[in-house]
């Protein structure tokens, strides 16, 4: 089906690069996994159309383009992959022009707002896993009113759990096949710490405190459990999903997890500057992971920061929708000062920061904001009436959408590398 003109929005992604590890295997047991990360599933027992489902695993790095654009054809539909660069990372991982993205890191994106899908891809931590379906197959399935969730039901997401040590221990025991490494099943005690933390009885252990257990013996695991401080981060999953991911050659990490049981959440703070400022100090300090991060200190009573819900020691994750975890202090300061009247911050409290540092994933991976579709702050560009540009930062801006007639000074380049070219009445192409 040819896409009608003027009806899609396209985003070209950057910031993910290839690695030398061209195949990923998930080895929970001695069976040999299929070693193609973009494998089509083709078991006779699967529903019709499942043979077209593919998993494209892309590992994050710096510098290179991902090599595809994302297009939203119509509200309620899955995003379309466009402009796949021949020989690029996405192409080598099996992504093709016209593919429909069904999931991002195991989260179903059908019907999700276009900008929320962008956020999920951009905020992914060490890897992003795209579940895709060939375009024609998708259109036939939609025309026949087939439930695409039936094709995805066998791929349950792993679960990330925050498990404190109680007076009687962790509340679970471990069993493993004799002579086999990396295969650990958990027996969870009713109402014990693990059970209360959301660890399912009979689940398989994937990671302990952000480290894969696939090469550990049972003795090594027991030693690690004894030595680990409280609380612990357990990444677990059920055997059926483990088998499905393993057959697809997908390496399971915390970035793919359901973190709804973790008691720490990203908080959005929206503040309007008062006569005495916002009422907080930002200090660059060493985080528990050994990296420098920005922490919010010395809140002043009654000023905007305290009123917005800021807590002493909050770790700053994003400013006006731009992820700042890897920026230095002065760069973050400039983002906050880009608008003298208001700012929107994404933060997590100090304990949450420690936990996510321990398990090796950014808490932004699990952040989802229903307001993201209205969060781009856009100004009209200077090159033509058909071009709009983001004001001063290449990122999602979690505040109300604003339109103005501001333009760059004559003869000067626009202040942002993101350009949205209007297609028809309601579509935009974004290029870097």
Short mmCIF file of N, CA and C in Angstrom, two decimals, residues 233-334:
data_model
loop_
_atom_site.label_atom_id
_atom_site.label_comp_id
_atom_site.label_asym_id
_atom_site.label_seq_id
_atom_site.Cartn_x
_atom_site.Cartn_y
_atom_site.Cartn_z
N UNK A 233 19.86 -6.02 43.23
CA UNK A 233 19.09 -5.91 42.00
C UNK A 233 19.07 -7.23 41.28
N UNK A 234 17.90 -7.85 41.16
CA UNK A 234 17.76 -9.12 40.46
C UNK A 234 17.01 -8.91 39.16
N UNK A 235 17.57 -9.42 38.07
CA UNK A 235 16.88 -9.45 36.79
C UNK A 235 16.47 -10.90 36.55
N UNK A 236 15.16 -11.14 36.48
CA UNK A 236 14.65 -12.50 36.37
C UNK A 236 13.64 -12.58 35.23
N UNK A 237 13.37 -13.81 34.78
CA UNK A 237 12.34 -14.01 33.76
C UNK A 237 11.85 -15.44 33.81
N UNK A 238 10.70 -15.69 33.19
CA UNK A 238 10.13 -17.04 33.19
C UNK A 238 10.79 -17.88 32.11
N UNK A 239 10.69 -19.19 32.25
CA UNK A 239 11.40 -20.11 31.35
C UNK A 239 10.88 -20.03 29.92
N UNK A 240 9.57 -19.79 29.74
CA UNK A 240 9.00 -19.73 28.39
C UNK A 240 9.57 -18.55 27.62
N UNK A 241 9.64 -17.40 28.28
CA UNK A 241 10.19 -16.22 27.62
C UNK A 241 11.69 -16.36 27.41
N UNK A 242 12.36 -16.97 28.38
CA UNK A 242 13.80 -17.22 28.22
C UNK A 242 14.07 -18.03 26.98
N UNK A 243 13.28 -19.05 26.75
CA UNK A 243 13.45 -19.90 25.57
C UNK A 243 13.22 -19.10 24.29
N UNK A 244 12.19 -18.26 24.29
CA UNK A 244 11.88 -17.48 23.10
C UNK A 244 13.00 -16.50 22.78
N UNK A 245 13.48 -15.77 23.78
CA UNK A 245 14.58 -14.84 23.54
C UNK A 245 15.83 -15.59 23.12
N UNK A 246 16.10 -16.72 23.75
CA UNK A 246 17.31 -17.47 23.43
C UNK A 246 17.27 -17.95 21.99
N UNK A 247 16.14 -18.44 21.53
CA UNK A 247 16.03 -18.91 20.15
C UNK A 247 16.23 -17.77 19.16
N UNK A 248 15.88 -16.56 19.58
CA UNK A 248 16.03 -15.41 18.69
C UNK A 248 17.42 -14.79 18.76
N UNK A 249 18.27 -15.32 19.64
CA UNK A 249 19.61 -14.77 19.76
C UNK A 249 19.65 -13.42 20.43
N UNK A 250 18.65 -13.10 21.25
CA UNK A 250 18.59 -11.80 21.91
C UNK A 250 19.19 -11.89 23.31
N UNK A 251 20.17 -11.05 23.58
CA UNK A 251 20.76 -10.98 24.91
C UNK A 251 19.85 -10.16 25.82
N UNK A 252 19.41 -10.75 26.90
CA UNK A 252 18.50 -10.08 27.82
C UNK A 252 19.30 -9.27 28.83
N UNK A 253 18.98 -7.99 28.96
CA UNK A 253 19.59 -7.11 29.95
C UNK A 253 18.49 -6.31 30.63
N UNK A 254 18.88 -5.53 31.62
CA UNK A 254 17.91 -4.73 32.38
C UNK A 254 17.20 -3.70 31.51
N UNK A 255 17.80 -3.30 30.38
CA UNK A 255 17.17 -2.32 29.51
C UNK A 255 15.86 -2.84 28.92
N UNK A 256 15.68 -4.16 28.89
CA UNK A 256 14.45 -4.75 28.35
C UNK A 256 13.40 -5.01 29.41
N UNK A 257 13.70 -4.70 30.66
CA UNK A 257 12.91 -5.19 31.77
C UNK A 257 11.64 -4.39 32.03
N UNK A 258 10.73 -5.05 32.72
CA UNK A 258 9.61 -4.39 33.37
C UNK A 258 10.09 -3.99 34.77
N UNK A 259 10.17 -2.68 35.01
CA UNK A 259 10.70 -2.19 36.28
C UNK A 259 9.59 -1.66 37.19
N UNK A 260 8.36 -2.09 36.95
CA UNK A 260 7.24 -1.54 37.72
C UNK A 260 7.29 -1.92 39.19
N UNK A 261 8.06 -2.96 39.56
CA UNK A 261 8.19 -3.35 40.96
C UNK A 261 9.27 -2.57 41.69
N UNK A 262 10.11 -1.87 40.96
CA UNK A 262 11.17 -1.09 41.59
C UNK A 262 10.54 0.14 42.24
N UNK A 263 10.85 0.42 43.52
CA UNK A 263 10.16 1.50 44.24
C UNK A 263 10.69 2.90 43.97
N UNK A 264 11.41 3.09 42.87
CA UNK A 264 11.97 4.40 42.54
C UNK A 264 11.47 4.81 41.16
N UNK A 265 11.01 6.03 41.05
CA UNK A 265 10.50 6.51 39.78
C UNK A 265 11.07 7.88 39.45
N UNK A 266 11.19 8.13 38.16
CA UNK A 266 11.61 9.45 37.69
C UNK A 266 10.49 10.45 37.97
N UNK A 267 10.88 11.62 38.45
CA UNK A 267 9.92 12.68 38.76
C UNK A 267 10.14 13.86 37.83
N UNK A 268 9.04 14.41 37.33
CA UNK A 268 9.13 15.59 36.48
C UNK A 268 8.81 16.82 37.31
N UNK A 269 9.72 17.79 37.30
CA UNK A 269 9.55 19.04 38.04
C UNK A 269 9.41 20.19 37.06
N UNK A 270 8.30 20.86 37.10
CA UNK A 270 8.07 22.01 36.23
C UNK A 270 8.06 23.26 37.10
N UNK A 271 8.96 24.19 36.81
CA UNK A 271 9.14 25.35 37.67
C UNK A 271 9.14 26.65 36.88
N UNK A 272 8.51 27.66 37.45
CA UNK A 272 8.59 29.02 36.93
C UNK A 272 9.47 29.84 37.89
N UNK A 273 10.40 30.52 37.33
CA UNK A 273 11.38 31.24 38.14
C UNK A 273 10.72 32.36 38.94
N UNK A 274 11.07 32.47 40.23
CA UNK A 274 10.56 33.54 41.07
C UNK A 274 11.55 34.69 41.16
N UNK A 275 11.22 35.69 41.95
CA UNK A 275 12.09 36.84 42.09
C UNK A 275 13.44 36.46 42.69
N UNK A 276 13.46 35.41 43.52
CA UNK A 276 14.70 34.94 44.15
C UNK A 276 15.27 33.70 43.46
N UNK A 277 14.87 33.47 42.22
CA UNK A 277 15.38 32.32 41.48
C UNK A 277 14.52 31.09 41.71
N UNK A 278 15.11 29.92 41.40
CA UNK A 278 14.39 28.66 41.57
C UNK A 278 14.52 28.11 42.99
N UNK A 279 15.59 28.46 43.68
CA UNK A 279 15.72 28.04 45.06
C UNK A 279 16.44 26.73 45.27
N UNK A 280 17.45 26.41 44.45
CA UNK A 280 18.26 25.22 44.68
C UNK A 280 19.66 25.44 44.11
N UNK A 281 20.60 24.63 44.54
CA UNK A 281 21.95 24.61 43.99
C UNK A 281 22.17 23.29 43.27
N UNK A 282 22.90 23.33 42.18
CA UNK A 282 23.27 22.11 41.47
C UNK A 282 24.77 21.88 41.63
N UNK A 283 25.14 20.71 42.12
CA UNK A 283 26.55 20.39 42.37
C UNK A 283 26.95 19.15 41.60
N UNK A 284 28.10 19.20 40.96
CA UNK A 284 28.63 18.03 40.28
C UNK A 284 29.40 17.19 41.29
N UNK A 285 28.98 15.93 41.46
CA UNK A 285 29.58 15.04 42.44
C UNK A 285 29.80 13.67 41.81
N UNK A 286 30.60 12.87 42.49
CA UNK A 286 30.84 11.50 42.03
C UNK A 286 29.65 10.64 42.41
N UNK A 287 29.06 9.94 41.44
CA UNK A 287 27.94 9.06 41.72
C UNK A 287 28.44 7.71 42.20
N UNK A 288 27.52 6.84 42.61
CA UNK A 288 27.89 5.52 43.10
C UNK A 288 28.50 4.65 42.02
N UNK A 289 28.29 5.00 40.74
CA UNK A 289 28.87 4.22 39.64
C UNK A 289 30.29 4.65 39.32
N UNK A 290 30.77 5.73 39.96
CA UNK A 290 32.10 6.23 39.67
C UNK A 290 32.11 7.32 38.62
N UNK A 291 30.94 7.62 38.04
CA UNK A 291 30.84 8.70 37.06
C UNK A 291 30.37 9.97 37.76
N UNK A 292 30.73 11.10 37.18
CA UNK A 292 30.28 12.37 37.74
C UNK A 292 28.85 12.64 37.29
N UNK A 293 28.06 13.17 38.20
CA UNK A 293 26.66 13.45 37.92
C UNK A 293 26.27 14.75 38.61
N UNK A 294 25.10 15.27 38.25
CA UNK A 294 24.63 16.54 38.81
C UNK A 294 23.58 16.24 39.89
N UNK A 295 23.84 16.75 41.09
CA UNK A 295 22.93 16.54 42.22
C UNK A 295 22.38 17.88 42.69
N UNK A 296 21.14 17.87 43.14
CA UNK A 296 20.43 19.09 43.52
C UNK A 296 20.44 19.22 45.04
N UNK A 297 20.94 20.34 45.51
CA UNK A 297 21.18 20.52 46.94
C UNK A 297 20.64 21.86 47.44
N UNK A 298 20.65 22.00 48.76
CA UNK A 298 20.39 23.28 49.45
C UNK A 298 19.09 23.94 48.99
N UNK A 299 18.00 23.19 49.08
CA UNK A 299 16.70 23.73 48.71
C UNK A 299 16.28 24.83 49.68
N UNK A 300 15.71 25.88 49.15
CA UNK A 300 15.24 26.99 49.97
C UNK A 300 13.73 26.87 50.15
N UNK A 301 13.30 26.94 51.40
CA UNK A 301 11.88 26.77 51.72
C UNK A 301 11.04 27.83 51.03
N UNK A 302 9.93 27.37 50.47
CA UNK A 302 8.96 28.27 49.87
C UNK A 302 9.25 28.73 48.47
N UNK A 303 10.40 28.37 47.92
CA UNK A 303 10.73 28.78 46.57
C UNK A 303 10.30 27.72 45.55
N UNK A 304 10.33 28.01 44.24
CA UNK A 304 9.74 27.12 43.24
C UNK A 304 10.23 25.68 43.27
N UNK A 305 11.52 25.44 43.53
CA UNK A 305 12.03 24.06 43.52
C UNK A 305 11.34 23.22 44.58
N UNK A 306 11.26 23.73 45.80
CA UNK A 306 10.60 22.98 46.87
C UNK A 306 9.12 22.80 46.57
N UNK A 307 8.47 23.82 46.07
CA UNK A 307 7.05 23.73 45.76
C UNK A 307 6.79 22.71 44.65
N UNK A 308 7.75 22.55 43.72
CA UNK A 308 7.57 21.60 42.61
C UNK A 308 7.79 20.16 43.03
N UNK A 309 8.34 19.93 44.24
CA UNK A 309 8.56 18.58 44.73
C UNK A 309 9.98 18.11 44.69
N UNK A 310 10.94 19.01 44.50
CA UNK A 310 12.35 18.62 44.51
C UNK A 310 12.74 18.15 45.90
N UNK A 311 13.61 17.10 45.94
CA UNK A 311 14.10 16.56 47.20
C UNK A 311 15.61 16.75 47.31
N UNK A 312 16.08 16.98 48.53
CA UNK A 312 17.51 17.12 48.75
C UNK A 312 18.25 15.89 48.25
N UNK A 313 19.26 16.09 47.38
CA UNK A 313 20.05 14.99 46.86
C UNK A 313 19.51 14.35 45.60
N UNK A 314 18.42 14.91 45.02
CA UNK A 314 17.93 14.39 43.75
C UNK A 314 19.05 14.41 42.71
N UNK A 315 19.08 13.38 41.87
CA UNK A 315 20.04 13.32 40.76
C UNK A 315 19.35 13.82 39.50
N UNK A 316 19.97 14.75 38.81
CA UNK A 316 19.39 15.35 37.62
C UNK A 316 19.64 14.45 36.40
N UNK A 317 18.58 14.15 35.66
CA UNK A 317 18.66 13.27 34.50
C UNK A 317 18.45 13.99 33.17
N UNK A 318 17.53 14.96 33.15
CA UNK A 318 17.22 15.65 31.90
C UNK A 318 16.77 17.07 32.21
N UNK A 319 17.07 17.97 31.28
CA UNK A 319 16.68 19.37 31.39
C UNK A 319 15.90 19.73 30.13
N UNK A 320 14.67 20.19 30.32
CA UNK A 320 13.82 20.55 29.18
C UNK A 320 13.79 19.43 28.14
N UNK A 321 13.75 18.20 28.63
CA UNK A 321 13.64 17.05 27.74
C UNK A 321 14.93 16.53 27.16
N UNK A 322 16.04 17.24 27.36
CA UNK A 322 17.33 16.77 26.85
C UNK A 322 18.03 15.97 27.94
N UNK A 323 18.43 14.77 27.61
CA UNK A 323 19.14 13.91 28.56
C UNK A 323 20.52 14.51 28.83
N UNK A 324 20.84 14.69 30.11
CA UNK A 324 22.08 15.39 30.49
C UNK A 324 23.00 14.50 31.32
N UNK A 325 22.74 13.20 31.38
CA UNK A 325 23.53 12.31 32.23
C UNK A 325 25.00 12.29 31.85
N UNK A 326 25.32 12.54 30.59
CA UNK A 326 26.71 12.49 30.14
C UNK A 326 27.31 13.87 29.90
N UNK A 327 26.59 14.91 30.28
CA UNK A 327 27.11 16.27 30.08
C UNK A 327 27.84 16.75 31.33
N UNK A 328 28.79 17.68 31.13
CA UNK A 328 29.50 18.23 32.29
C UNK A 328 28.68 19.37 32.91
N UNK A 329 29.18 19.88 34.02
CA UNK A 329 28.42 20.83 34.82
C UNK A 329 28.03 22.08 34.03
N UNK A 330 28.99 22.67 33.34
CA UNK A 330 28.70 23.91 32.62
C UNK A 330 27.71 23.69 31.49
N UNK A 331 27.78 22.56 30.84
CA UNK A 331 26.82 22.27 29.77
C UNK A 331 25.40 22.16 30.33
N UNK A 332 25.27 21.53 31.50
CA UNK A 332 23.95 21.41 32.13
C UNK A 332 23.44 22.78 32.56
N UNK A 333 24.33 23.60 33.13
CA UNK A 333 23.95 24.95 33.54
C UNK A 333 23.40 25.74 32.35
N UNK A 334 24.05 25.62 31.20
CA UNK A 334 23.60 26.36 30.02
C UNK A 334 22.21 25.91 29.58
#
